[in-house]
XYZ file of C-alpha atoms in Angstrom:
353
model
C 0.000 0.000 0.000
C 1.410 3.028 -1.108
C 0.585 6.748 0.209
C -0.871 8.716 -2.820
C -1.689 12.798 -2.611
C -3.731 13.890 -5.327
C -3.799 17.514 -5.664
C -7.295 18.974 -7.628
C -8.022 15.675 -6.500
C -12.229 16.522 -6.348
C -11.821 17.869 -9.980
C -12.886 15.374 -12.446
C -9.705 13.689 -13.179
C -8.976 13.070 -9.656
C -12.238 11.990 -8.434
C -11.708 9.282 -10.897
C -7.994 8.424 -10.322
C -8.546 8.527 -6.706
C -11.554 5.934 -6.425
C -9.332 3.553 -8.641
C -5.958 4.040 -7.022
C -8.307 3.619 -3.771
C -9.927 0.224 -5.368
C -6.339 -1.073 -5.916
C -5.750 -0.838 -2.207
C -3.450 2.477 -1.830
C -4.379 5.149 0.945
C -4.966 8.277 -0.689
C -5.342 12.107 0.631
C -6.938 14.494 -1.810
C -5.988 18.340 -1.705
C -8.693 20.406 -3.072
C -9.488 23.891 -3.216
C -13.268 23.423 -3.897
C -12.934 26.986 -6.038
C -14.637 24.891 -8.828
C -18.702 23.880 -9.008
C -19.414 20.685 -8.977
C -15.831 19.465 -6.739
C -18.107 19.790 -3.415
C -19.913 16.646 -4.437
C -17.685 14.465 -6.266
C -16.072 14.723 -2.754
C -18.914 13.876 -1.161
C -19.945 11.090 -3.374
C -15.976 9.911 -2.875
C -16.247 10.025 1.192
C -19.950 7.802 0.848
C -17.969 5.528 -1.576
C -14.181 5.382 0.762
C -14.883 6.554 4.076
C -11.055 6.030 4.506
C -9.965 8.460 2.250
C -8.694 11.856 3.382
C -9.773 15.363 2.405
C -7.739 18.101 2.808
C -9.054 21.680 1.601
C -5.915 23.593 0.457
C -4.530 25.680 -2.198
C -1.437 24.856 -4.367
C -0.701 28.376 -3.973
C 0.216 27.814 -0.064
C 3.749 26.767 0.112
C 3.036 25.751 3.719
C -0.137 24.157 2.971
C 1.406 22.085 0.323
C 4.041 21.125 2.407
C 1.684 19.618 5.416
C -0.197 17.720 3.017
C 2.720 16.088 1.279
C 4.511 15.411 4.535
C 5.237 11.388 4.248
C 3.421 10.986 0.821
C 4.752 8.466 -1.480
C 3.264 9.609 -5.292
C 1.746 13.046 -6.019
C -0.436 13.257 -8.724
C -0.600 16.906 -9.543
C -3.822 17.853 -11.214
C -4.569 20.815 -9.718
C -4.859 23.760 -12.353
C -7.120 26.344 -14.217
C -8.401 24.710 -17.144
C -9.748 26.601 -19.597
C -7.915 28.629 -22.031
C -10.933 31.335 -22.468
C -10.500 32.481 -18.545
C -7.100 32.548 -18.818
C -7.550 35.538 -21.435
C -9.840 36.659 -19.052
C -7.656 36.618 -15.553
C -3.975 35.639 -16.739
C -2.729 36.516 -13.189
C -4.830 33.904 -11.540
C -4.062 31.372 -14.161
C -0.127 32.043 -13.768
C -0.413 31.718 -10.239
C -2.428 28.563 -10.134
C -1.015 26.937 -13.282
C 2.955 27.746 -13.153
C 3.479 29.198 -9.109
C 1.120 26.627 -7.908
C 2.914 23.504 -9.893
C 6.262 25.294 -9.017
C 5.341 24.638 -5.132
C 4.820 21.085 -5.375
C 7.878 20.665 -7.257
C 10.018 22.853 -4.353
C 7.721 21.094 -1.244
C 8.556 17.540 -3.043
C 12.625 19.054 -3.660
C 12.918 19.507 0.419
C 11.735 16.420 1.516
C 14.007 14.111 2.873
C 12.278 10.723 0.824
C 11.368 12.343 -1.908
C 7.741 11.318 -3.657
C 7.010 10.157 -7.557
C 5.770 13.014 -9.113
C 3.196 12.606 -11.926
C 2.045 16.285 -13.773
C -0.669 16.695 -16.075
C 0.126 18.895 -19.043
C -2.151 19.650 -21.818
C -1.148 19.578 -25.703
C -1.790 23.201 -25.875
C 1.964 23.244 -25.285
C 2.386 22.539 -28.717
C 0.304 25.967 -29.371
C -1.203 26.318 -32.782
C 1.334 24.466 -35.195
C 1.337 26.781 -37.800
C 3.682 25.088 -39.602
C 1.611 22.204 -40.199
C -0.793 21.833 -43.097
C -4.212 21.447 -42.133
C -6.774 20.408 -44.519
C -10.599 19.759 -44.951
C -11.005 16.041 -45.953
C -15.143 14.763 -45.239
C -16.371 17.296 -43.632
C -13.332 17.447 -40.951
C -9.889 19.284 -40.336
C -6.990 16.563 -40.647
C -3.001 17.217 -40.786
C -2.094 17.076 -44.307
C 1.102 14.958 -43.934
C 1.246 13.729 -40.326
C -0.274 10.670 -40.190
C 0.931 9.221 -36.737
C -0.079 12.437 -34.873
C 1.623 14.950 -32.944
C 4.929 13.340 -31.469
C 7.047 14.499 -28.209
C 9.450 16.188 -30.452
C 6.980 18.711 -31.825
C 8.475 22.362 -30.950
C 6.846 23.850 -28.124
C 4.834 27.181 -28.873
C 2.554 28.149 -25.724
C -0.096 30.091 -27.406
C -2.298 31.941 -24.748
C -1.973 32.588 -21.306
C -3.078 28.922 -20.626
C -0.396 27.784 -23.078
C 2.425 29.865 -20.932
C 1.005 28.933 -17.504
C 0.806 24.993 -18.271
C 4.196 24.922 -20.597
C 6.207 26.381 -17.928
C 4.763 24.008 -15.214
C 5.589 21.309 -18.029
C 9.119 22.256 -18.318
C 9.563 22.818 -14.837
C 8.681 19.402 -14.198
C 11.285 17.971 -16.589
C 13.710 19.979 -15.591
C 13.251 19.129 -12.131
C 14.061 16.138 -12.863
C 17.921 16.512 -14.744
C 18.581 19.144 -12.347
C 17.770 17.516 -9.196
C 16.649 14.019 -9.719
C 13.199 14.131 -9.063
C 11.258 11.269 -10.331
C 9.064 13.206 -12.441
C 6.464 12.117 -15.333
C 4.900 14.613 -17.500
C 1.547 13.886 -19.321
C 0.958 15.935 -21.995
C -2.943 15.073 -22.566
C -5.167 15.067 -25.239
C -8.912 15.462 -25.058
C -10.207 13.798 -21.756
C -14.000 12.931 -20.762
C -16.143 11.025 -18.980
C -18.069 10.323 -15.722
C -18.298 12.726 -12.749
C -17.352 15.596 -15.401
C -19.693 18.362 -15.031
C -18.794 20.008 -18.496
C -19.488 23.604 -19.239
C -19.216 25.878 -22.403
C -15.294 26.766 -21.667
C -14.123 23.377 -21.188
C -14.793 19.815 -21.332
C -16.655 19.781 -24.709
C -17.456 16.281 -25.091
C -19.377 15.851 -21.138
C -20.960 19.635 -22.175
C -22.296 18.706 -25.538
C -23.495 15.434 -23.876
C -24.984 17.267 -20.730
C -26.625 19.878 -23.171
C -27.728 17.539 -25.502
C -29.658 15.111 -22.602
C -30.690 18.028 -20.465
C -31.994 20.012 -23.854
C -29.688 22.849 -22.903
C -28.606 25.221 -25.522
C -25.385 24.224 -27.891
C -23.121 26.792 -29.466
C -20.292 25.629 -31.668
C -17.440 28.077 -31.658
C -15.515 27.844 -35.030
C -17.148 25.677 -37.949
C -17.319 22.289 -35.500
C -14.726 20.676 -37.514
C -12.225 20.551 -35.041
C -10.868 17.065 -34.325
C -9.665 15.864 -31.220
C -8.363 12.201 -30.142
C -10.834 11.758 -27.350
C -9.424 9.908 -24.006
C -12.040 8.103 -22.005
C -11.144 8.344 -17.984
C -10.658 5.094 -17.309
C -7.289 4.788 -20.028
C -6.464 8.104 -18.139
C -6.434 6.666 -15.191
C -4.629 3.321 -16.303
C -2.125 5.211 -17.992
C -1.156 7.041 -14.161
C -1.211 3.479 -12.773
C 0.827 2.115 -15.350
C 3.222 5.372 -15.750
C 3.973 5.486 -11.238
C 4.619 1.569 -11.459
C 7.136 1.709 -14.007
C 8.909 4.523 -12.621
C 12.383 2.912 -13.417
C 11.684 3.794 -17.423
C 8.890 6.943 -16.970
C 11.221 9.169 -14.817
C 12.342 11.996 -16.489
C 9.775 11.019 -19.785
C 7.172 13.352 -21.219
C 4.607 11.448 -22.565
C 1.992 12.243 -25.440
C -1.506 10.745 -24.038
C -4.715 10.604 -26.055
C -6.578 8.290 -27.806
C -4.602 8.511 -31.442
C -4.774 8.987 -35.311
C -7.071 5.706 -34.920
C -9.934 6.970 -32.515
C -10.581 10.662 -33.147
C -13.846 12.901 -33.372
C -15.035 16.354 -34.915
C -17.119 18.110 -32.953
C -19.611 17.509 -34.919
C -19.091 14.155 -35.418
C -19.833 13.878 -31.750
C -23.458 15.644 -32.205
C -24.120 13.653 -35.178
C -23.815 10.611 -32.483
C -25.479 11.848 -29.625
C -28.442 12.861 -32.251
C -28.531 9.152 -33.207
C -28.506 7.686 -29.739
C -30.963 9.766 -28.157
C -32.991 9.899 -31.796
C -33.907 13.597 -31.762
C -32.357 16.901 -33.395
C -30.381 18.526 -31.248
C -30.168 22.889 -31.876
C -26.851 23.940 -32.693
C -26.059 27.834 -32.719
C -22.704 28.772 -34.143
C -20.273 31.570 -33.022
C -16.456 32.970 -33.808
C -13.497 31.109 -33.310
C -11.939 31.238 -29.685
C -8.537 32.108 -29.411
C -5.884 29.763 -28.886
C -8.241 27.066 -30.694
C -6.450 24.338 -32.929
C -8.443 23.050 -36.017
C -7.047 19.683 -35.093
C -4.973 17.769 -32.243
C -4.158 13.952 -32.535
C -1.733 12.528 -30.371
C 1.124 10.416 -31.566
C 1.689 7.557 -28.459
C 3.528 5.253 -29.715
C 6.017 6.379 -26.960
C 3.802 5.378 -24.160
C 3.175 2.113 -25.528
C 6.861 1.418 -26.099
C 7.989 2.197 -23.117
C 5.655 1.180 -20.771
C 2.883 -0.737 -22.351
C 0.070 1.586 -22.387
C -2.537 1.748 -25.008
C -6.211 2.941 -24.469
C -8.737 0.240 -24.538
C -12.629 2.350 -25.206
C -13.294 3.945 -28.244
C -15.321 6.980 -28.413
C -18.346 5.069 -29.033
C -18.298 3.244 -25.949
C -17.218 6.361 -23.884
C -19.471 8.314 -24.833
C -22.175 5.621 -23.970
C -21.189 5.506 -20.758
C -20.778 9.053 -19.818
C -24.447 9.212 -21.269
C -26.031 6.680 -18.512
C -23.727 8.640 -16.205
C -25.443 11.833 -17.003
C -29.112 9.774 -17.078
C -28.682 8.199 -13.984
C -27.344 12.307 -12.373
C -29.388 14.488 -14.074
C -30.720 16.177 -11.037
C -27.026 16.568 -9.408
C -26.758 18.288 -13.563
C -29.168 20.535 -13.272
C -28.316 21.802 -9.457
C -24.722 22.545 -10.470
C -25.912 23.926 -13.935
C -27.454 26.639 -12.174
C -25.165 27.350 -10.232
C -22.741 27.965 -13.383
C -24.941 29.765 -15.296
C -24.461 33.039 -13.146
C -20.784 32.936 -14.523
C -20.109 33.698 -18.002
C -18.470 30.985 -19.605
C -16.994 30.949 -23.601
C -17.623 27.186 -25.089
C -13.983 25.419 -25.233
C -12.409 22.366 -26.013
């Protein structure tokens, strides 16, 4: 049994990777700020599921904070962050803070302490920024690289486009550096389009669970750009496998920066994804369309062929079967949905993927 801290760990992604990491017998602490709707009760629904886990409310921007809650942890998961590129535009301050001082912290609290943890970071391809160097073109009714077939590979030059881009590639190369300079065992996911249960979606991020929320709740759609963006959509579950997999093979991930996403194989326009959500629930869905956002790639597909090579990972559900099962999800929640709906809809929010 291992000691695991999980920081955002009542955000989506670490609701998730907590309850498995919990199934597979390790005692984990999460260290939330609760600053985002809907993180109250996927800790609550955690606690009624574990009642062994421990909660900690605390801010990666709290050196001293930090430090208490890491204190004798064996594996920090750092998913803490502002997500969404659109509020970064909005506040850049806050999202530097959070996003690059906040990830800086758990590096430094981790650097001090005498047995010093596996660190795992989640990055976000908007590292790579817009790739305007790579042709793009319209094939079907969807954007698609001209000539990279394999997707986007580790190598790709880094361009942080936005304030997002900044905050998240400097916590990114902070992480790896960490690691040559001082020998942290550090992993860096740089990840592709995730979804899936316990993700309350809204307009400025997490555009597959909000189209899917919208679509079953009859909420209003907008589509910002043409909706022929393509993403490689990552269900939670080979998220989650892929931490699992990356923390038990730290003797080949330390130090590695890994492309993660569901690849050239498994991708999805976003209108793809309404086409298929119109078929399974057998009704029109209204679709209003609006300017492009900034900082938004016409395409993202993530080359990991790395991952698998050096550590076996390869995702397992296709966007299909994700998608089906974030739908019952929704079903079976829909009054949860609507409560934390409302409670978003008094903040203004700019659709995002």
């Amino acid at each position: 049994m291992r000691h695991i801290l999980i920081t955002g760990g009542a955000g989506f992604i670490g609701v998730n990777t907590a309850d498995a990491f919990i199934r597979q017998g390790e005692k984990v602490t999460i260290f939330d700020n609760f600053s985002r709707k809907g993180t109250r009760e996927n800790a609550k629904w955690l606690k009624e599921t574990h009642p062994e886990v421990q909660i900690i409310e605390g801010d990666v921007r709290n050196l001293a904070e930090l430090e208490k809650a890491m204190k004798g942890q064996e594996v920090v998961l750092h998913l803490a962050g502002q997500v969404a590129v659109t509020t970064s535009v909005t506040d850049p301050r806050e999202d530097f803070e959070i996003n690059a001082l906040g990830s800086f912290n758990v590096l430094e609290a981790a650097r001090k302490m005498e047995k010093q943890p596996i660190l795992l970071y989640s990055s976000t391809n908007k590292v790579y920024g817009g790739m305007e160097e790579m042709n793009v073109v319209e094939r079907n009714g969807r954007w698609e690289y001209e000539n990279l077939p394999g997707g986007v590979p580790e190598t790709q030059p880094l361009d942080f486009h936005s304030p997002y881009g900044c905050s998240k590639g400097a916590a990114d190369q902070y992480f790896h550096d960490y690691s040559r300079i001082y020998g942290l065992r550090t992993v860096v996911f740089r990840q592709s389009c995730i979804y899936g249960t316990r993700q309350f979606g809204v307009e400025d991020q997490g555009w597959v669970a909000w189209f899917a929320i919208a679509a079953l709740l009859k909420k209003p759609i907008t589509v910002f750009g043409d909706g022929k963006q393509v993403r490689d959509v990552l269900f939670i579950g080979d998220l989650i496998r892929a931490y699992q997999m990356a923390v038990d093979n730290i003797e080949v991930t330390a130090g590695q920066i890994y492309n993660i996403g569901r690849g050239p194989k498994n991708t999805m326009s976003l209108l793809e994804l309404l086409d298929h959500l119109k078929r399974t629930l057998g009704r029109e869905i209204p679709v209003t369309f609006d300017d492009w956002r900034p900082g938004d790639q016409k395409i993202f597909v993530c080359d990991i062929e790395k991952a698998e090579k050096e550590f076996g990972w390869k995702p397992e559900f296709s966007p299909e079967m994700g998608v089906e099962k974030l739908l019952t999800w929704i079903q079976y929640h829909a009054d949860l949905l609507e409560k934390v709906l409302s409670l978003l809809c008094r903040i203004p929010h700019h659709s995002g993927l």
